[in-house]
Coordinates of C-alpha atoms in Angstrom, one line a residue:
Chain A
X1 CA 156.5 -25.0 112.4
X2 CA 154.5 -22.4 114.3
X3 CA 154.5 -18.7 113.5
X4 CA 155.3 -16.5 116.4
X5 CA 153.9 -13.0 116.8
X6 CA 156.1 -10.3 115.3
X7 CA 158.6 -8.9 117.8
X8 CA 158.9 -5.2 118.4
X9 CA 162.5 -5.5 117.1
X10 CA 161.2 -6.5 113.7
X11 CA 158.8 -3.5 113.6
X12 CA 161.7 -1.1 114.4
X13 CA 164.0 -2.7 111.8
X14 CA 161.2 -2.7 109.2
X15 CA 160.5 1.0 109.9
X16 CA 164.2 1.8 109.5
X17 CA 164.5 -0.2 106.3
X18 CA 161.3 1.3 104.8
X19 CA 162.3 4.8 105.8
X20 CA 165.8 4.4 104.4
X21 CA 164.4 2.9 101.2
X22 CA 161.9 5.6 100.7
X23 CA 164.5 8.3 101.4
X24 CA 166.9 6.9 98.9
X25 CA 164.1 6.6 96.3
X26 CA 163.1 10.2 96.9
X27 CA 166.8 11.3 96.6
X28 CA 167.2 9.5 93.3
X29 CA 164.0 11.1 92.0
X30 CA 165.2 14.6 93.1
X31 CA 168.6 14.2 91.5
X32 CA 166.9 13.1 88.3
X33 CA 164.6 16.1 88.4
X34 CA 167.4 18.5 89.1
X35 CA 169.4 17.0 86.2
X36 CA 166.5 17.4 83.8
X37 CA 166.1 21.1 84.9
X38 CA 169.8 21.9 84.6
X39 CA 170.2 20.2 81.2
X40 CA 167.1 21.8 79.8
X41 CA 168.3 25.3 80.8
X42 CA 171.8 24.8 79.5
X43 CA 173.1 26.1 76.2
X44 CA 172.9 23.7 73.2
X45 CA 176.2 21.8 73.0
X46 CA 177.9 20.1 70.0
X47 CA 181.2 18.3 70.3
X48 CA 183.9 18.0 67.6
X49 CA 183.6 14.7 65.8
X50 CA 186.5 14.9 63.3
X51 CA 184.3 15.9 60.4
X52 CA 183.9 19.3 58.7
X53 CA 180.8 20.9 60.1
X54 CA 180.1 24.3 58.5
X55 CA 177.2 24.8 60.8
X56 CA 179.6 25.1 63.8
X57 CA 181.7 27.9 62.2
X58 CA 181.1 31.4 63.6
X59 CA 179.0 33.5 61.3
X60 CA 180.8 36.2 59.3
X61 CA 179.4 39.6 59.4
X62 CA 178.5 40.8 55.9
X63 CA 179.8 44.2 54.9
X64 CA 177.6 46.3 52.8
Chain B
X1 CA 161.4 -14.3 108.9
X2 CA 158.7 -15.0 111.4
X3 CA 160.7 -16.9 114.0
X4 CA 162.0 -14.3 116.4
X5 CA 164.2 -16.6 118.5
X6 CA 167.2 -15.9 116.2
X7 CA 167.0 -12.2 117.1
X8 CA 167.4 -12.6 120.8
X9 CA 171.0 -13.4 120.4
X10 CA 174.1 -11.3 120.2
X11 CA 173.1 -9.4 117.0
X12 CA 170.3 -7.4 118.6
X13 CA 171.1 -4.3 120.6
X14 CA 168.7 -3.7 123.6
X15 CA 167.4 -0.5 122.1
X16 CA 167.5 -1.0 118.4
X17 CA 166.5 2.4 116.9
X18 CA 163.6 2.8 114.5
X19 CA 163.5 5.3 111.6
X20 CA 161.7 7.8 113.8
X21 CA 164.6 7.8 116.3
X22 CA 167.0 8.9 113.6
X23 CA 164.5 11.6 112.5
X24 CA 164.4 12.9 116.1
X25 CA 168.2 13.3 115.9
X26 CA 167.7 16.0 113.3
X27 CA 165.7 18.2 115.7
X28 CA 162.6 18.4 113.4
X29 CA 161.1 21.3 115.3
X30 CA 164.2 23.5 114.8
X31 CA 164.2 22.2 111.2
X32 CA 160.7 23.6 110.6
X33 CA 161.9 27.1 111.6
X34 CA 164.9 26.7 109.4
X35 CA 162.7 25.6 106.4
X36 CA 160.4 28.5 106.9
X37 CA 163.0 31.3 107.2
X38 CA 165.2 29.8 104.4
X39 CA 162.1 29.6 102.2
X40 CA 161.2 33.2 102.9
X41 CA 164.8 34.3 102.2
X42 CA 164.6 32.4 98.9
X43 CA 161.2 33.7 97.8
X44 CA 161.7 37.3 98.6
X45 CA 164.9 37.5 96.6
X46 CA 164.7 39.4 93.3
X47 CA 165.8 36.4 91.3
X48 CA 163.4 33.5 90.9
X49 CA 164.7 29.9 91.0
X50 CA 163.1 27.0 89.1
X51 CA 160.6 25.3 91.5
X52 CA 162.7 22.0 91.5
X53 CA 165.9 23.9 92.3
X54 CA 164.1 25.9 95.0
X55 CA 162.6 22.7 96.5
X56 CA 166.1 21.0 96.5
X57 CA 167.7 24.1 98.0
X58 CA 165.3 24.2 100.9
X59 CA 165.5 20.5 101.4
X60 CA 169.3 20.5 101.6
X61 CA 169.4 23.6 103.9
X62 CA 167.0 21.8 106.2
X63 CA 169.1 18.6 106.0
X64 CA 172.2 20.6 106.8
X65 CA 170.4 22.1 109.9
X66 CA 169.4 18.5 110.8
X67 CA 173.0 17.4 110.5
X68 CA 174.2 20.0 112.8
X69 CA 171.4 19.0 115.2
X70 CA 172.7 15.4 115.2
X71 CA 176.3 16.6 115.8
X72 CA 175.0 18.7 118.7
X73 CA 173.2 15.7 120.2
X74 CA 176.4 13.6 119.9
X75 CA 178.5 16.2 121.6
X76 CA 176.0 17.3 124.3
X77 CA 174.7 13.8 125.2
X78 CA 176.0 14.2 128.8
X79 CA 174.3 17.5 129.6
X80 CA 171.2 16.6 127.6
X81 CA 170.7 13.6 130.0
X82 CA 170.8 16.0 133.0
X83 CA 168.3 18.6 131.7
X84 CA 164.6 17.8 131.9
X85 CA 163.9 19.6 128.6
X86 CA 166.4 17.4 126.6
X87 CA 166.5 14.1 128.6
X88 CA 164.2 12.4 126.1
X89 CA 166.4 13.0 123.1
X90 CA 167.4 9.8 121.3
X91 CA 171.0 9.7 122.6
X92 CA 170.4 10.4 126.3
X93 CA 167.3 8.2 126.2
X94 CA 169.5 5.3 124.9
X95 CA 167.6 4.8 121.7
X96 CA 170.5 5.8 119.4
X97 CA 174.2 5.4 120.3
X98 CA 176.4 8.6 120.4
X99 CA 178.6 7.2 117.6
X100 CA 175.7 6.7 115.4
X101 CA 174.6 10.3 115.9
X102 CA 178.1 11.4 114.9
X103 CA 178.0 9.3 111.8
X104 CA 174.6 10.5 110.8
X105 CA 175.6 14.1 111.4
X106 CA 178.8 13.9 109.4
X107 CA 177.2 12.0 106.5
X108 CA 174.3 14.4 106.2
X109 CA 176.6 17.4 106.5
X110 CA 178.6 16.2 103.5
X111 CA 175.5 15.3 101.5
X112 CA 173.7 18.5 102.2
X113 CA 176.6 20.8 101.4
X114 CA 177.6 19.1 98.2
X115 CA 174.0 18.8 97.0
X116 CA 173.2 22.4 97.8
X117 CA 176.3 23.4 95.8
X118 CA 175.2 21.3 92.8
X119 CA 171.6 22.4 93.0
X120 CA 172.2 26.2 93.4
X121 CA 175.7 27.7 93.8
X122 CA 179.0 27.4 95.6
X123 CA 178.5 30.5 97.8
X124 CA 175.3 29.0 99.2
X125 CA 177.0 25.7 99.8
X126 CA 180.0 27.5 101.6
X127 CA 177.5 29.4 103.8
X128 CA 175.7 26.1 104.7
X129 CA 179.1 24.4 105.5
X130 CA 180.0 27.4 107.7
X131 CA 176.7 27.3 109.5
X132 CA 177.1 23.6 110.3
X133 CA 180.6 24.3 111.5
X134 CA 179.5 27.3 113.6
X135 CA 176.7 25.4 115.3
X136 CA 178.5 22.1 115.9
X137 CA 182.0 23.4 116.7
X138 CA 181.9 27.1 117.7
X139 CA 178.6 26.9 119.6
X140 CA 178.2 23.3 120.8
X141 CA 181.9 22.4 121.5
X142 CA 183.3 25.8 122.4
X143 CA 181.0 28.5 123.5
X144 CA 178.1 26.6 125.1
X145 CA 180.1 25.4 128.1
X146 CA 182.5 28.3 128.5
X147 CA 180.8 31.6 128.3
X148 CA 177.5 33.2 129.3
X149 CA 177.5 34.8 125.8
X150 CA 177.0 31.4 124.3
X151 CA 173.5 32.2 123.2
X152 CA 174.4 35.6 121.8
X153 CA 177.2 34.4 119.5
X154 CA 175.8 30.9 118.9
X155 CA 172.6 32.5 117.7
X156 CA 174.3 33.3 114.5
X157 CA 174.0 29.6 113.5
X158 CA 170.2 29.9 113.6
X159 CA 170.3 33.2 111.8
X160 CA 172.0 32.0 108.6
X161 CA 169.1 30.1 106.9
X162 CA 167.3 33.1 105.4
X163 CA 170.6 34.4 104.2
X164 CA 171.4 31.0 102.6
X165 CA 167.9 31.1 101.0
X166 CA 168.7 34.5 99.5
X167 CA 172.1 33.5 98.3
X168 CA 170.7 30.3 96.7
X169 CA 168.6 32.6 94.5
X170 CA 170.9 35.5 93.9
X171 CA 174.4 34.1 94.3
X172 CA 175.5 37.0 96.6
X173 CA 174.9 38.6 100.0
X174 CA 173.0 41.9 100.2
X175 CA 171.8 44.3 102.9
X176 CA 168.4 42.6 102.9
X177 CA 170.0 39.2 103.6
X178 CA 172.1 40.8 106.3
X179 CA 169.1 42.3 108.0
X180 CA 167.1 39.0 107.9
X181 CA 170.2 37.5 109.5
X182 CA 170.3 40.3 112.0
X183 CA 166.6 39.9 112.9
X184 CA 167.1 36.3 114.0
X185 CA 170.5 37.0 115.5
X186 CA 169.2 39.8 117.8
X187 CA 166.0 37.9 118.6
X188 CA 167.7 34.7 119.8
X189 CA 169.2 36.0 123.2
X190 CA 165.9 37.4 124.6
X191 CA 164.1 34.3 123.4
X192 CA 166.5 31.9 125.1
X193 CA 167.0 34.0 128.2
X194 CA 163.3 34.1 128.8
X195 CA 163.3 30.3 128.6
X196 CA 166.2 30.1 131.0
X197 CA 164.3 32.2 133.5
X198 CA 161.5 29.7 133.9
X199 CA 163.5 26.5 133.2
X200 CA 165.7 27.6 136.0
X201 CA 167.0 24.3 137.4
X202 CA 167.9 22.8 134.0
X203 CA 170.9 24.9 133.1
X204 CA 172.1 25.1 136.7
X205 CA 172.1 21.3 137.1
X206 CA 173.9 20.8 133.7
X207 CA 176.5 23.3 134.6
X208 CA 175.9 25.3 131.4
X209 CA 177.0 28.9 132.1
X210 CA 173.8 30.6 131.0
X211 CA 173.5 34.2 132.0
X212 CA 171.0 33.2 134.7
X213 CA 173.6 31.0 136.3
X214 CA 176.7 33.3 136.0
X215 CA 175.3 36.8 136.4
X216 CA 172.0 36.2 138.2
X217 CA 168.4 36.4 137.3
X218 CA 168.1 40.2 137.6
X219 CA 171.0 40.8 135.3
X220 CA 169.3 38.4 132.8
X221 CA 166.1 40.4 133.0
X222 CA 168.1 43.6 132.1
X223 CA 169.8 41.8 129.3
X224 CA 166.5 40.7 127.8
X225 CA 165.3 44.4 127.8
X226 CA 168.5 45.7 126.3
X227 CA 168.6 43.1 123.5
X228 CA 164.9 43.6 122.8
X229 CA 165.6 47.3 122.4
X230 CA 168.6 46.6 120.1
X231 CA 166.4 44.3 118.0
X232 CA 163.9 47.1 117.2
X233 CA 166.1 49.1 114.7
X234 CA 167.1 45.9 112.9
X235 CA 163.4 44.8 112.5
X236 CA 162.3 48.2 111.4
X237 CA 165.4 48.5 109.1
X238 CA 164.5 45.3 107.4
X239 CA 161.0 46.6 106.8
X240 CA 162.4 49.7 105.1
X241 CA 164.5 47.8 102.5
X242 CA 163.4 46.3 99.2
X243 CA 161.9 43.2 100.9
X244 CA 159.7 45.4 103.0
X245 CA 156.8 47.8 102.4
X246 CA 153.9 49.5 104.2
X247 CA 152.4 46.2 105.4
X248 CA 155.8 44.9 106.7
X249 CA 156.5 48.2 108.4
X250 CA 153.1 48.2 110.1
X251 CA 153.6 44.6 111.3
X252 CA 157.1 45.3 112.5
X253 CA 156.0 48.4 114.5
X254 CA 153.1 46.4 116.1
X255 CA 155.3 43.4 116.9
X256 CA 158.2 45.4 118.3
X257 CA 156.0 47.6 120.5
X258 CA 154.4 44.4 122.0
X259 CA 157.8 42.7 122.4
X260 CA 159.4 45.8 124.1
X261 CA 156.4 45.9 126.5
X262 CA 156.9 42.3 127.3
X263 CA 160.6 42.8 127.9
X264 CA 159.8 45.8 130.1
X265 CA 157.4 43.8 132.2
X266 CA 160.1 41.1 132.7
X267 CA 162.7 43.7 133.7
X268 CA 160.4 45.4 136.3
X269 CA 159.6 42.1 138.0
X270 CA 161.8 40.3 140.6
X271 CA 161.9 36.7 141.5
X272 CA 159.4 36.9 144.3
X273 CA 156.7 38.3 141.9
X274 CA 157.7 35.9 139.2
X275 CA 157.5 32.9 141.4
X276 CA 154.1 34.0 142.8
X277 CA 152.5 33.8 139.3
X278 CA 154.7 30.9 138.2
X279 CA 156.7 33.0 135.7
X280 CA 153.6 34.0 133.7
X281 CA 155.2 37.1 132.2
X282 CA 158.3 35.2 131.2
X283 CA 156.3 32.3 129.7
X284 CA 154.1 34.7 127.8
X285 CA 157.2 36.6 126.5
X286 CA 158.7 33.3 125.3
X287 CA 155.5 32.2 123.5
X288 CA 155.2 35.6 121.9
X289 CA 158.8 35.5 120.8
X290 CA 158.0 32.5 118.6
X291 CA 155.0 34.4 117.1
X292 CA 157.2 37.5 116.7
X293 CA 159.6 35.8 114.4
X294 CA 157.0 33.9 112.5
X295 CA 154.9 37.0 111.8
X296 CA 157.9 39.0 110.8
X297 CA 159.0 36.5 108.1
X298 CA 155.3 35.9 107.1
X299 CA 155.0 39.7 106.5
X300 CA 158.1 39.6 104.2
X301 CA 156.4 36.8 102.3
X302 CA 153.0 38.5 102.0
X303 CA 154.7 41.7 100.9
X304 CA 156.6 39.9 98.2
X305 CA 153.2 38.4 97.0
X306 CA 151.6 41.8 97.1
X307 CA 154.6 43.3 95.2
X308 CA 154.2 40.7 92.4
X309 CA 150.6 41.7 92.2
X310 CA 151.6 45.3 91.9
X311 CA 150.3 46.6 95.2
X312 CA 153.0 46.0 97.7
X313 CA 156.6 47.2 98.5
X314 CA 158.0 50.7 98.5

């Protein structure tokens, strides 16, 4: 079997696939970075887990 | 696969596009202006975004602008093929099929609007969606082929990016954002009419009702002068708001004096004189108009930097 020189068509397809691949990778990285920023800046959250948690109760104001 | 014989069959289209052809669909040169003006709008706003959010915001505004460019190329493929200036665009050149341009435009429109909304706020996303709609539908599909005021009203699409940048940061529209919008909006007609004066055959051949075609070249020269004069208070007004300062005002005065002189020169010439020097004044005005907009927005940016150092602003 002989190897033929690469056709121009292959080059264009490769450039398209490479470009799309890099674009998608960059998009994933950007969404991840955005998520990290948004989560870090959000208020601390704690969900109800069916157990009594005194720490979640609002603090009562002490009267003098 | 190294054997190319299999690719000469039915699966291969004669002009299979490369990645660069799709990038060209997004009008990268227009995109660079959008990136710059949106970035200035975002950076001069009184609220600072996290750098990642700011990067994402600018990226998705640019992507939205690119999407509207692709939709414009899909719709205008027939007249782009006729005009010398646009004949080498991917669709008229046969590199990308019109349907593909439509698909790319719609997909990127959706992605850019949703992602801008998630990255910043819903108001910015709504403005971006409206900008894409305005450029693709109001300008490209409706105004461009029906009225000589196409450039005047359609110019709004190019004027939104700094406002979107501002809204990304602050979440609301203010007088500063409106004046940055107004600056580009009023600048667009003289910029494109100067181009139409020396690219005279293009619009005529394509049947696009530019002012030069419908009202004549002398009327276009007058319109350039009038719109340039109307631009002056907007430009000076922007320099007097919170995004301006002494430096911005000085730059605005200098740029507007020079711009008005250029418009005056165009108005006082007729076609015989213009043809004799191959439209030297019109070409110089067009080139300066690009510098005019760049320097105005650069001045806002420098003023903001000076202000943060405690020496700029009013």
